[in-house]
Amino acid sequence: MDMNEKPKVEEKVEEQKPQEVPEVEAPKLPDTKEGKLVAGMLERAPYAEGNVRRERRVEFKVPADRIKEFLELASEKFEMLLQISVVDWLKEGEFELVYQLWSVSETTHAFVRTRVPRENAKLPTVMDIWPVAETYEREAHEFFGIIFEGNPRLGPFILEPREYEKHPLRKDFNTLSYAKTIYGEDFDRYDESKTNYVI
Amino acid sequence: MANLEVPKELKTEAKAHDMYLHPIDKDTYELFFGPQHMATENFSIILKMDGNRIERAIVNPGFLHRGFEKLSEHRPYFSNIALILRICVPESDVPENIYSMAVDEIVGWEVPERAQWIRTVVLEMARMSAWMFWIMGFGNEIGLYTAGQWAAAYRERFMRLFEELTGGRVYHIYTVPGGVRRDIPGDRWLRQLRDTVEYLKGKMKDFDEILFDNYIMFERTEGVGVMDKRFALKHAVTGPNLRAVGVPYDVRKDDPYLFYPELEFEVPVLKEGDSLARVLVRRYEMEQDLYILEQLLDMGPPSGPHMVQDARLKALPRFKPPKGDAYAHVESTKGDFGVYVVSDGTHKPYRAHFRGPSQSHGVTVLEELLKGARLADVPVILKTLDNCPPDIDR
């Protein structure tokens, strides 16, 4: 597989070179195990950015439309998907998805970052690469409202049915007003003037 | 039989979620296992049974969702310690430690050696007391209650040591970013810890006789809930469950933290992948943990401060780390427990995402392993996977 694919990728790079040269400022990768790992990945995936954060921690940035392609490539080296973290960058209007991978053979942790717009966030599922992604995608869908195309079990998972479609971990979800609508007059423990609050 | 009328709306709603409220036919029926069942610890599984065999299992979490991740976005960095350690009760030091390690990395603090030594001791003590808690549950599930009662008594010794060290028995609020909250009480405490380790080393033989070498245990666990290597890796199973299928992955060896690079210990590996292998891996790990504690006590605590010397620590509520993010993980008794902390430069974390090890082996893996098992095997599979429901619900 590797022997057959490598020449193809090199050909593509040669074709695109005249366009990409001004953008790419030669990344300085250290001459370590991690540096070689990142360099090897970037050679096969020229659309991604990568760098080494520290010992046993590497980082990749991938555009959202090629994330699945990149993760399929990464799964050859990184056997485990540890978790999918979602960060809601409200001011920028974007969700950042961090696929955290662990390589048992190389003992290295990788962050694979991608950004999608907050409205109608859609991504392809990675269940076929790592079946455990089903759980993490269900969680990300429930708490943030991201749709993973191809995952059949997106629906109520941890939250109660009345909380479904509310996406409580988004930054613009107001926990206090939600609690007031649910508990009504029983909810009198909150001090509006905040005078009794230490912090 | 009484005429059980189910409202029409409930019926349609149940059908939409692939559930049936009536016996499907003469031998096939639906069984709700938990959350009240002792074995499940506030966790629920919907079983579709064919006689005594399970046809299909659907995991139904959400019975203790407490919203730690959202709450931690509303509290300052140091106040979060008292909150997040409640994620997994038997091993409450693990969330404290990973959170502190991640914040340390964001700020760029080098934790003093003495604090690192204390953190290592606390983590190993937490592992030992969590093993005792696990024996208690597992012994009860297969009907060997004496082992469980002994284990509960031995766990009490660790609880007392923790109480003297931290002031709390179960929730310690001890490890904080930059070090530990206070120093070791004195040499007497170290002597007591050594006594406890010696005592438990002797008691392991008793545990072998009553539980690990008992034919009841072999009868109940051999060949139950088998998984293979490829399946386990694809489902990101970690910890003793992964070591029971033949992958020697241990965070303490592969991504070393604190004092672990300086310690000598083995990572026990078996390859059968059934419940028996998972139980025996845990048995061997207990021995290794006692050995690690012994080595740490021989080494003795290094001299120096137990906290980073930083002026920012004087105004804790307004402590602001720089922008950045970090992932830290440690080896807990359940597996690879990690946290991803994002800082946006304010005094509260922008996001803290916890990776409970049960999140991987408590949902999809459990559903797969339960297929075709007997009803009586459900608690055995649950306990040998060591499923901790708060890892999933958080």
Coordinates of C-alpha atoms in Angstrom, one line a residue:
Chain A
M1 CA 0.0 0.0 0.0
D2 CA 2.6 2.6 1.1
M3 CA 4.9 1.9 -1.7
N4 CA 2.1 2.2 -4.3
E5 CA 0.6 5.4 -2.8
K6 CA 3.7 7.5 -2.2
P7 CA 4.6 8.3 -5.8
K8 CA 1.0 9.5 -6.4
V9 CA 1.0 12.0 -3.6
E10 CA 4.4 13.4 -4.8
E11 CA 3.0 13.9 -8.2
K12 CA 0.0 15.9 -6.8
V13 CA 2.4 18.1 -4.7
E14 CA 4.4 18.9 -7.8
E15 CA 1.3 20.0 -9.6
Q16 CA 0.1 22.3 -6.8
K17 CA 3.5 23.7 -5.9
P18 CA 3.3 26.9 -7.9
Q19 CA 0.2 27.9 -6.0
E20 CA 1.1 26.8 -2.5
V21 CA 4.7 28.0 -2.2
P22 CA 4.0 31.5 -1.0
E23 CA 1.6 30.3 1.7
V24 CA 3.6 27.5 3.3
E25 CA 6.4 28.8 5.4
A26 CA 8.7 25.8 5.9
P27 CA 7.5 24.4 9.3
K28 CA 10.4 23.7 11.6
L29 CA 10.0 20.2 12.8
P30 CA 12.5 18.9 15.4
D31 CA 14.6 15.8 14.5
T32 CA 12.8 13.5 17.0
K33 CA 10.3 10.7 16.9
E34 CA 7.4 13.1 17.0
G35 CA 9.0 15.4 14.3
K36 CA 9.4 12.4 11.9
L37 CA 5.8 11.3 12.6
V38 CA 4.4 14.7 11.7
A39 CA 6.6 15.1 8.7
G40 CA 5.5 11.6 7.4
M41 CA 1.8 12.5 7.9
L42 CA 2.1 15.9 6.2
E43 CA 3.9 14.4 3.2
R44 CA 0.8 12.3 2.5
A45 CA -1.7 15.0 3.5
P46 CA -0.4 18.3 2.1
Y47 CA -3.6 20.1 2.9
A48 CA -3.0 19.8 6.7
E49 CA -0.9 21.9 9.0
G50 CA 1.1 20.2 11.7
N51 CA 3.6 20.8 14.5
V52 CA 5.1 19.3 17.5
R53 CA 4.0 20.8 20.8
R54 CA 6.3 18.9 23.2
E55 CA 7.5 15.4 23.9
R56 CA 4.7 12.9 23.0
R57 CA 2.2 15.6 21.9
V58 CA 1.6 16.5 18.3
E59 CA -1.0 18.8 16.7
F60 CA -2.7 19.0 13.3
K61 CA -5.0 21.5 11.7
V62 CA -7.3 20.2 9.0
P63 CA -10.0 21.9 6.9
A64 CA -13.4 20.6 7.8
D65 CA -14.2 19.2 4.3
R66 CA -11.1 16.9 4.4
I67 CA -11.3 15.8 8.0
K68 CA -12.5 12.3 7.3
E69 CA -9.8 11.7 4.7
F70 CA -7.2 12.9 7.1
L71 CA -8.5 10.7 10.0
E72 CA -8.6 7.7 7.8
L73 CA -4.9 8.3 7.1
A74 CA -4.1 9.0 10.7
S75 CA -5.8 5.8 11.9
E76 CA -2.9 3.8 10.4
K77 CA -0.6 5.2 13.0
F78 CA -3.1 6.2 15.8
E79 CA -5.1 3.1 16.9
M80 CA -7.3 4.8 19.4
L81 CA -9.7 7.7 19.4
L82 CA -9.6 9.0 23.0
Q83 CA -12.4 11.6 22.7
I84 CA -13.9 14.2 20.5
S85 CA -13.9 17.6 22.3
V86 CA -16.0 20.5 21.1
V87 CA -15.1 24.1 22.0
D88 CA -17.7 26.8 21.3
W89 CA -16.0 29.9 20.1
L90 CA -19.0 32.2 20.3
K91 CA -17.3 35.5 19.2
E92 CA -15.8 33.8 16.1
G93 CA -19.1 32.0 15.3
E94 CA -17.4 28.7 15.0
F95 CA -17.2 25.3 16.7
E96 CA -13.7 23.8 17.1
L97 CA -13.7 20.0 17.1
V98 CA -10.6 18.4 18.6
Y99 CA -10.2 14.7 17.7
Q100 CA -7.8 13.3 20.3
L101 CA -5.9 10.3 19.1
W102 CA -3.5 8.0 20.9
S103 CA -0.9 5.8 19.2
V104 CA -0.1 2.7 21.2
S105 CA 2.8 1.8 18.9
E106 CA 4.4 5.3 18.8
T107 CA 3.2 6.4 22.3
T108 CA 2.1 9.8 21.0
H109 CA -1.0 11.9 21.6
A110 CA -2.3 13.9 18.6
F111 CA -4.8 16.8 18.6
V112 CA -6.6 16.9 15.2
R113 CA -8.4 20.3 15.0
T114 CA -11.0 21.4 12.6
R115 CA -13.4 24.3 12.6
V116 CA -17.0 24.5 11.4
P117 CA -19.5 27.4 11.4
R118 CA -21.9 27.3 14.4
E119 CA -25.0 27.4 12.3
N120 CA -26.0 24.1 10.7
A121 CA -22.7 22.5 11.7
K122 CA -22.3 19.3 9.8
L123 CA -19.5 16.8 9.6
P124 CA -19.1 13.2 8.4
T125 CA -19.2 10.5 11.0
V126 CA -16.0 8.6 11.8
M127 CA -17.8 5.6 13.2
D128 CA -16.5 3.4 10.4
I129 CA -12.9 4.2 11.3
W130 CA -13.3 3.9 15.1
P131 CA -16.7 2.5 16.2
V132 CA -16.3 4.2 19.6
A133 CA -16.9 7.5 17.8
E134 CA -20.6 6.7 18.0
T135 CA -20.7 7.6 21.7
Y136 CA -18.6 10.8 21.4
E137 CA -20.7 11.9 18.4
R138 CA -23.9 11.3 20.2
E139 CA -22.6 13.4 23.1
A140 CA -21.4 16.2 20.8
H141 CA -24.7 16.2 19.0
E142 CA -26.7 16.4 22.2
F143 CA -24.7 19.1 24.0
F144 CA -23.8 21.3 20.9
G145 CA -26.2 20.4 18.1
I146 CA -23.5 19.2 15.6
I147 CA -24.9 16.8 13.1
F148 CA -22.7 13.9 12.2
E149 CA -23.9 12.5 8.8
G150 CA -24.0 8.7 8.8
N151 CA -24.4 8.2 12.6
P152 CA -27.7 6.4 13.1
R153 CA -28.1 7.0 16.8
L154 CA -28.1 10.7 17.1
G155 CA -30.9 11.5 19.5
P156 CA -31.6 11.7 23.2
F157 CA -28.7 10.1 25.1
I158 CA -27.9 11.6 28.5
L159 CA -30.3 14.5 28.9
E160 CA -34.0 14.3 29.6
P161 CA -36.3 14.6 26.6
R162 CA -37.4 18.1 27.7
E163 CA -33.8 19.2 27.4
Y164 CA -33.2 17.7 24.1
E165 CA -32.7 20.2 21.2
K166 CA -31.6 22.8 23.7
H167 CA -27.8 22.2 23.5
P168 CA -26.8 23.2 27.0
L169 CA -23.1 23.3 26.6
R170 CA -23.3 26.0 24.0
K171 CA -22.0 29.3 25.3
D172 CA -25.2 31.2 24.6
F173 CA -27.3 28.8 26.6
N174 CA -28.5 30.6 29.7
T175 CA -28.5 28.1 32.6
L176 CA -30.2 30.5 35.0
S177 CA -33.2 31.4 32.8
Y178 CA -33.7 27.7 31.9
A179 CA -33.7 26.7 35.6
K180 CA -36.3 29.5 36.3
T181 CA -38.6 28.3 33.5
I182 CA -38.4 24.7 34.7
Y183 CA -38.7 25.3 38.5
G184 CA -40.7 28.6 38.5
E185 CA -41.4 30.0 41.9
D186 CA -39.7 27.2 43.7
F187 CA -36.4 28.6 42.4
D188 CA -35.8 31.2 45.0
R189 CA -32.3 30.4 46.2
Y190 CA -30.7 32.6 43.6
D191 CA -29.7 36.1 44.9
E192 CA -30.4 38.6 42.1
S193 CA -28.3 41.3 43.7
K194 CA -25.4 39.0 44.2
T195 CA -24.6 40.6 47.6
N196 CA -24.1 37.3 49.4
Y197 CA -21.7 36.0 46.8
V198 CA -18.0 35.7 47.7
I199 CA -16.8 35.4 44.1
Chain B
M1 CA -53.3 -11.5 34.0
A2 CA -54.7 -8.1 34.7
N3 CA -55.6 -6.1 31.7
L4 CA -52.7 -3.7 31.4
E5 CA -53.8 -0.7 29.3
V6 CA -50.9 1.4 28.1
P7 CA -51.8 4.9 26.8
K8 CA -51.6 5.3 23.1
E9 CA -49.2 8.2 23.1
L10 CA -46.7 6.3 25.3
K11 CA -46.9 3.4 22.9
T12 CA -46.1 5.4 19.9
E13 CA -43.2 7.2 21.7
A14 CA -41.8 3.9 22.8
K15 CA -42.0 2.5 19.3
A16 CA -40.2 5.5 17.9
H17 CA -37.3 4.7 20.2
D18 CA -37.3 1.1 19.2
M19 CA -38.8 -0.1 22.5
Y20 CA -42.0 -2.2 23.1
L21 CA -43.9 -2.0 26.3
H22 CA -45.5 -5.4 25.9
P23 CA -44.1 -8.8 25.8
I24 CA -43.2 -9.2 22.1
D25 CA -44.2 -12.8 22.0
K26 CA -44.3 -15.8 24.3
D27 CA -40.6 -16.1 25.1
T28 CA -39.2 -12.7 24.0
Y29 CA -39.6 -9.8 26.4
E30 CA -38.0 -6.5 27.4
L31 CA -36.3 -6.1 30.8
F32 CA -35.2 -2.9 32.4
F33 CA -32.0 -3.7 34.3
G34 CA -31.2 -0.9 36.8
P35 CA -30.9 2.0 37.8
Q36 CA -32.1 0.5 41.1
H37 CA -30.2 -2.8 40.7
M38 CA -27.2 -2.9 43.1
A39 CA -24.8 -4.1 40.4
T40 CA -25.4 -1.1 38.1
E41 CA -24.7 1.8 40.4
N42 CA -27.3 4.3 39.1
F43 CA -27.0 3.0 35.5
S44 CA -29.7 1.4 33.4
I45 CA -29.6 -1.1 30.6
I46 CA -32.6 -2.1 28.5
L47 CA -32.4 -5.8 27.7
K48 CA -34.3 -7.6 25.0
M49 CA -34.4 -11.1 26.3
D50 CA -35.1 -14.4 24.6
G51 CA -35.8 -16.7 27.6
N52 CA -32.6 -16.5 29.6
R53 CA -30.4 -15.2 26.9
I54 CA -29.9 -11.5 25.9
E55 CA -30.7 -10.7 22.3
R56 CA -29.9 -7.1 22.4
A57 CA -28.9 -4.5 25.0
I58 CA -29.4 -0.8 24.9
V59 CA -27.4 1.4 27.3
N60 CA -29.6 4.0 28.9
P61 CA -27.5 6.5 30.9
G62 CA -28.5 9.9 32.3
F63 CA -29.7 9.0 35.7
L64 CA -27.0 11.1 37.5
H65 CA -26.1 13.7 35.0
R66 CA -24.8 16.6 37.1
G67 CA -23.4 18.9 34.4
F68 CA -19.9 19.2 35.7
E69 CA -18.5 20.5 32.5
K70 CA -21.0 23.4 32.3
L71 CA -20.6 24.2 36.0
S72 CA -16.8 24.3 35.7
E73 CA -17.2 27.1 33.1
H74 CA -18.9 29.3 35.7
R75 CA -16.3 28.9 38.5
P76 CA -12.7 30.1 39.0
Y77 CA -9.8 27.7 38.4
F78 CA -9.2 26.7 42.0
S79 CA -12.9 26.4 43.0
N80 CA -13.3 23.8 40.3
I81 CA -11.2 21.3 42.3
A82 CA -14.0 20.9 44.8
L83 CA -16.4 20.2 42.0
I84 CA -14.8 17.9 39.5
L85 CA -13.4 15.4 42.0
R86 CA -17.0 14.2 42.4
I87 CA -16.9 12.7 39.0
C88 CA -15.8 9.2 40.1
V89 CA -16.4 8.6 43.8
P90 CA -14.1 5.6 44.6
E91 CA -11.1 7.3 42.9
S92 CA -11.7 11.0 43.6
D93 CA -8.0 11.9 43.4
V94 CA -7.8 11.2 39.7
P95 CA -9.9 14.1 38.4
E96 CA -8.1 16.5 40.8
N97 CA -4.7 15.3 39.5
I98 CA -5.4 15.5 35.8
Y99 CA -7.1 18.9 36.1
S100 CA -4.1 20.2 38.1
M101 CA -1.6 18.7 35.6
A102 CA -3.4 20.3 32.7
V103 CA -3.5 23.8 34.4
D104 CA 0.1 23.4 35.3
E105 CA 1.0 22.8 31.7
I106 CA -1.1 25.8 30.5
V107 CA 0.6 28.1 33.1
G108 CA 4.0 26.6 32.5
W109 CA 4.6 25.7 36.2
E110 CA 7.3 23.1 37.1
V111 CA 5.8 21.4 40.2
P112 CA 8.3 21.1 43.1
E113 CA 9.7 17.6 43.6
R114 CA 8.2 17.2 47.0
A115 CA 4.7 17.9 45.6
Q116 CA 5.3 15.5 42.8
W117 CA 6.2 12.8 45.3
I118 CA 3.2 13.4 47.4
R119 CA 0.9 13.4 44.3
T120 CA 2.4 10.0 43.3
V121 CA 1.8 8.6 46.7
V122 CA -1.8 9.9 46.8
L123 CA -2.5 8.5 43.3
E124 CA -1.3 5.1 44.3
M125 CA -3.2 5.2 47.6
A126 CA -6.3 6.1 45.6
R127 CA -5.7 3.2 43.3
M128 CA -5.4 0.8 46.2
S129 CA -8.5 2.0 47.9
A130 CA -10.4 1.8 44.5
W131 CA -9.2 -1.8 44.1
M132 CA -10.7 -2.5 47.5
F133 CA -13.9 -0.9 46.5
W134 CA -14.0 -3.0 43.4
I135 CA -13.4 -6.2 45.3
M136 CA -16.3 -5.2 47.5
G137 CA -18.6 -4.8 44.4
F138 CA -17.3 -7.8 42.5
G139 CA -17.4 -10.2 45.5
N140 CA -21.0 -9.2 46.2
E141 CA -22.0 -9.8 42.6
I142 CA -20.8 -13.4 42.5
G143 CA -22.0 -14.2 46.0
L144 CA -18.6 -14.1 47.9
Y145 CA -19.6 -11.6 50.5
T146 CA -16.8 -12.2 52.9
A147 CA -14.1 -10.9 50.5
G148 CA -16.2 -7.8 50.0
Q149 CA -16.5 -7.1 53.7
W150 CA -12.8 -7.6 54.3
A151 CA -12.0 -5.3 51.4
A152 CA -14.3 -2.6 52.9
A153 CA -12.4 -2.9 56.2
Y154 CA -9.0 -2.6 54.6
R155 CA -10.2 0.4 52.6
E156 CA -11.0 2.0 55.9
R157 CA -7.3 2.1 56.7
F158 CA -6.6 4.2 53.6
M159 CA -9.6 6.4 54.4
R160 CA -8.0 7.2 57.8
L161 CA -4.7 8.0 56.3
F162 CA -6.4 10.2 53.8
E163 CA -8.3 11.9 56.6
E164 CA -5.1 12.7 58.4
L165 CA -3.3 13.9 55.2
T166 CA -6.1 16.0 53.6
G167 CA -8.9 16.4 56.2
G168 CA -11.4 14.5 54.1
R169 CA -12.2 10.9 53.9
V170 CA -13.8 10.4 50.4
Y171 CA -13.4 13.8 48.8
H172 CA -10.0 15.2 49.5
I173 CA -9.7 18.6 47.6
Y174 CA -6.0 18.1 48.1
T175 CA -4.1 18.3 44.8
V176 CA -4.3 21.8 43.4
P177 CA -2.6 23.5 40.4
G178 CA 1.0 24.2 41.4
G179 CA 1.4 21.5 44.0
V180 CA -0.6 20.1 46.9
R181 CA -2.7 22.1 49.4
R182 CA -0.6 21.2 52.5
D183 CA 2.4 19.2 53.6
I184 CA 2.7 15.6 55.0
P185 CA 1.6 15.6 58.7
G186 CA 4.9 14.0 59.8
D187 CA 6.9 10.9 60.0
R188 CA 4.2 9.1 62.0
W189 CA 1.9 9.3 59.0
L190 CA 4.6 7.7 56.8
R191 CA 5.1 4.9 59.3
Q192 CA 1.4 4.3 59.4
L193 CA 1.3 4.1 55.6
R194 CA 4.2 1.6 55.6
D195 CA 2.4 -0.5 58.1
T196 CA -0.8 -0.5 56.0
V197 CA 1.2 -1.6 52.9
E198 CA 2.9 -4.4 54.8
Y199 CA -0.4 -5.5 56.3
L200 CA -2.1 -5.6 52.9
K201 CA 0.8 -7.5 51.3
G202 CA 0.1 -10.2 53.9
K203 CA -3.6 -10.1 53.3
M204 CA -3.3 -10.6 49.5
K205 CA -2.9 -14.3 50.2
D206 CA -6.1 -14.4 52.1
F207 CA -7.8 -12.7 49.1
D208 CA -6.4 -15.3 46.8
E209 CA -7.8 -18.1 48.9
I210 CA -11.3 -16.6 49.3
L211 CA -11.8 -14.9 46.0
F212 CA -9.1 -15.1 43.3
D213 CA -8.4 -18.8 43.6
N214 CA -12.0 -19.8 44.3
Y215 CA -13.7 -22.2 42.0
I216 CA -16.9 -20.2 42.2
M217 CA -15.1 -17.2 40.6
F218 CA -13.7 -19.4 37.9
E219 CA -17.1 -20.9 37.1
R220 CA -18.7 -17.6 36.8
T221 CA -16.1 -15.7 34.8
E222 CA -14.3 -18.1 32.5
G223 CA -15.3 -17.5 28.9
V224 CA -17.9 -14.8 29.8
G225 CA -17.8 -11.5 27.8
V226 CA -14.9 -12.2 25.5
M227 CA -13.4 -9.5 23.4
D228 CA -10.4 -9.6 21.0
K229 CA -7.5 -7.2 20.6
R230 CA -8.6 -5.5 17.4
F231 CA -12.1 -4.9 18.8
A232 CA -10.7 -3.5 22.0
L233 CA -8.4 -1.0 20.2
K234 CA -11.0 0.2 17.8
H235 CA -13.3 0.8 20.7
A236 CA -10.6 2.6 22.7
V237 CA -10.8 0.3 25.7
T238 CA -8.1 1.2 28.1
G239 CA -6.7 0.1 31.5
P240 CA -6.9 -3.5 32.8
N241 CA -9.6 -4.3 30.2
L242 CA -7.1 -3.6 27.4
R243 CA -4.3 -5.4 29.2
A244 CA -6.5 -8.5 29.5
V245 CA -6.6 -8.8 25.7
G246 CA -2.8 -8.6 25.3
V247 CA -1.9 -4.9 24.7
P248 CA 0.6 -3.7 27.3
Y249 CA -0.6 0.0 27.3
D250 CA -0.2 1.7 30.6
V251 CA -0.2 5.5 30.8
R252 CA 2.4 5.3 33.7
K253 CA 4.9 3.6 31.3
D254 CA 3.9 5.1 27.9
D255 CA 3.3 8.7 28.8
P256 CA 5.1 9.0 32.1
Y257 CA 4.2 11.7 34.6
L258 CA 5.2 12.6 38.2
F259 CA 7.6 10.1 39.8
Y260 CA 6.7 7.1 37.6
P261 CA 9.8 7.2 35.3
E262 CA 12.0 6.6 38.4
L263 CA 10.0 3.6 39.7
E264 CA 10.3 0.0 38.8
F265 CA 7.1 -1.9 38.2
E266 CA 5.6 -4.4 35.7
V267 CA 2.6 -4.1 33.5
P268 CA 0.7 -7.4 33.8
V269 CA -0.7 -8.6 30.5
L270 CA -3.0 -11.6 29.7
K271 CA -4.4 -12.4 26.3
E272 CA -7.6 -14.4 26.8
G273 CA -9.8 -11.3 27.0
D274 CA -12.6 -12.9 29.0
S275 CA -13.9 -11.8 32.4
L276 CA -11.4 -14.1 34.2
A277 CA -8.5 -12.5 32.5
R278 CA -9.8 -9.0 33.5
V279 CA -10.1 -10.1 37.1
L280 CA -6.6 -11.7 37.2
V281 CA -5.0 -8.6 35.6
R282 CA -6.5 -6.5 38.4
R283 CA -5.2 -9.0 41.0
Y284 CA -1.6 -8.7 39.6
E285 CA -1.9 -4.9 39.5
M286 CA -2.8 -4.7 43.2
E287 CA 0.5 -6.4 44.0
Q288 CA 2.4 -3.9 41.7
D289 CA 0.7 -0.9 43.4
L290 CA 1.8 -2.1 46.8
Y291 CA 5.3 -2.6 45.4
I292 CA 5.2 1.0 44.0
L293 CA 4.1 2.4 47.4
E294 CA 6.9 0.5 49.1
Q295 CA 9.5 1.9 46.7
L296 CA 8.2 5.5 47.2
L297 CA 8.4 5.1 51.0
D298 CA 12.0 3.7 50.7
M299 CA 12.8 6.7 48.6
G300 CA 11.4 9.1 51.1
P301 CA 9.9 12.5 50.4
P302 CA 12.3 14.9 48.8
S303 CA 13.0 18.1 50.7
G304 CA 11.7 21.5 49.5
P305 CA 8.4 23.3 49.2
H306 CA 5.1 21.6 48.6
M307 CA 3.8 24.4 46.4
V308 CA 5.0 26.5 43.5
Q309 CA 6.4 29.8 44.7
D310 CA 4.4 32.3 42.6
A311 CA 3.0 35.7 43.6
R312 CA -0.2 35.0 41.6
L313 CA -1.3 32.4 44.1
K314 CA -2.0 35.1 46.7
A315 CA -5.2 36.2 45.0
L316 CA -6.7 32.8 44.1
P317 CA -10.2 33.7 42.9
R318 CA -8.7 36.1 40.3
F319 CA -5.9 33.9 39.3
K320 CA -5.6 34.1 35.5
P321 CA -3.5 31.6 33.4
P322 CA -2.4 32.6 29.9
K323 CA -4.3 31.6 26.8
G324 CA -3.8 28.0 25.7
D325 CA -5.0 24.4 26.1
A326 CA -3.6 21.2 27.4
Y327 CA -4.5 17.5 27.7
A328 CA -3.4 15.5 30.7
H329 CA -4.2 11.9 31.5
V330 CA -3.3 9.4 34.2
E331 CA -3.8 5.7 34.7
S332 CA -6.8 5.1 36.9
T333 CA -8.1 1.7 38.0
K334 CA -10.8 2.0 35.3
G335 CA -8.4 3.0 32.5
D336 CA -7.0 6.1 30.8
F337 CA -8.6 9.1 32.5
G338 CA -8.0 12.4 30.8
V339 CA -9.1 16.0 30.6
Y340 CA -8.8 18.7 27.9
V341 CA -8.7 22.2 29.4
V342 CA -9.0 25.3 27.3
S343 CA -8.1 28.7 28.7
D344 CA -9.0 32.0 27.1
G345 CA -7.1 34.2 29.5
T346 CA -9.9 34.9 32.0
H347 CA -10.1 33.5 35.5
K348 CA -12.5 30.7 34.5
P349 CA -11.8 27.8 32.2
Y350 CA -13.3 28.3 28.8
R351 CA -13.9 24.6 28.5
A352 CA -13.0 21.4 30.4
H353 CA -13.8 18.2 28.7
F354 CA -13.3 15.0 30.7
R355 CA -12.6 11.6 29.2
G356 CA -13.9 9.0 31.5
P357 CA -12.6 5.6 30.7
S358 CA -16.1 4.1 31.1
Q359 CA -17.3 6.3 28.2
S360 CA -15.7 3.9 25.8
H361 CA -16.2 0.5 27.5
G362 CA -19.5 1.4 29.2
V363 CA -21.6 2.1 26.2
T364 CA -20.8 0.4 22.8
V365 CA -18.5 -2.3 24.2
L366 CA -21.0 -3.2 26.9
E367 CA -23.8 -3.4 24.4
E368 CA -21.7 -5.7 22.2
L369 CA -20.4 -8.0 25.1
L370 CA -23.9 -8.5 26.5
K371 CA -25.2 -9.9 23.2
G372 CA -25.8 -13.6 23.8
A373 CA -24.9 -13.6 27.5
R374 CA -27.1 -15.0 30.2
L375 CA -29.1 -12.8 32.5
A376 CA -27.0 -13.8 35.5
D377 CA -23.8 -12.8 33.6
V378 CA -24.9 -9.1 33.4
P379 CA -23.5 -8.1 36.8
V380 CA -20.3 -10.1 36.2
I381 CA -19.7 -8.4 32.8
L382 CA -20.5 -5.0 34.3
K383 CA -18.2 -5.5 37.3
T384 CA -15.3 -7.0 35.4
L385 CA -15.4 -4.1 32.9
D386 CA -15.4 -1.9 36.0
N387 CA -18.0 0.5 34.6
C388 CA -18.2 3.8 36.6
P389 CA -21.5 5.5 35.5
P390 CA -20.5 9.0 36.4
D391 CA -17.7 8.8 33.8
I392 CA -20.4 8.7 31.2
D393 CA -23.0 11.0 32.7
R394 CA -20.6 13.6 34.3

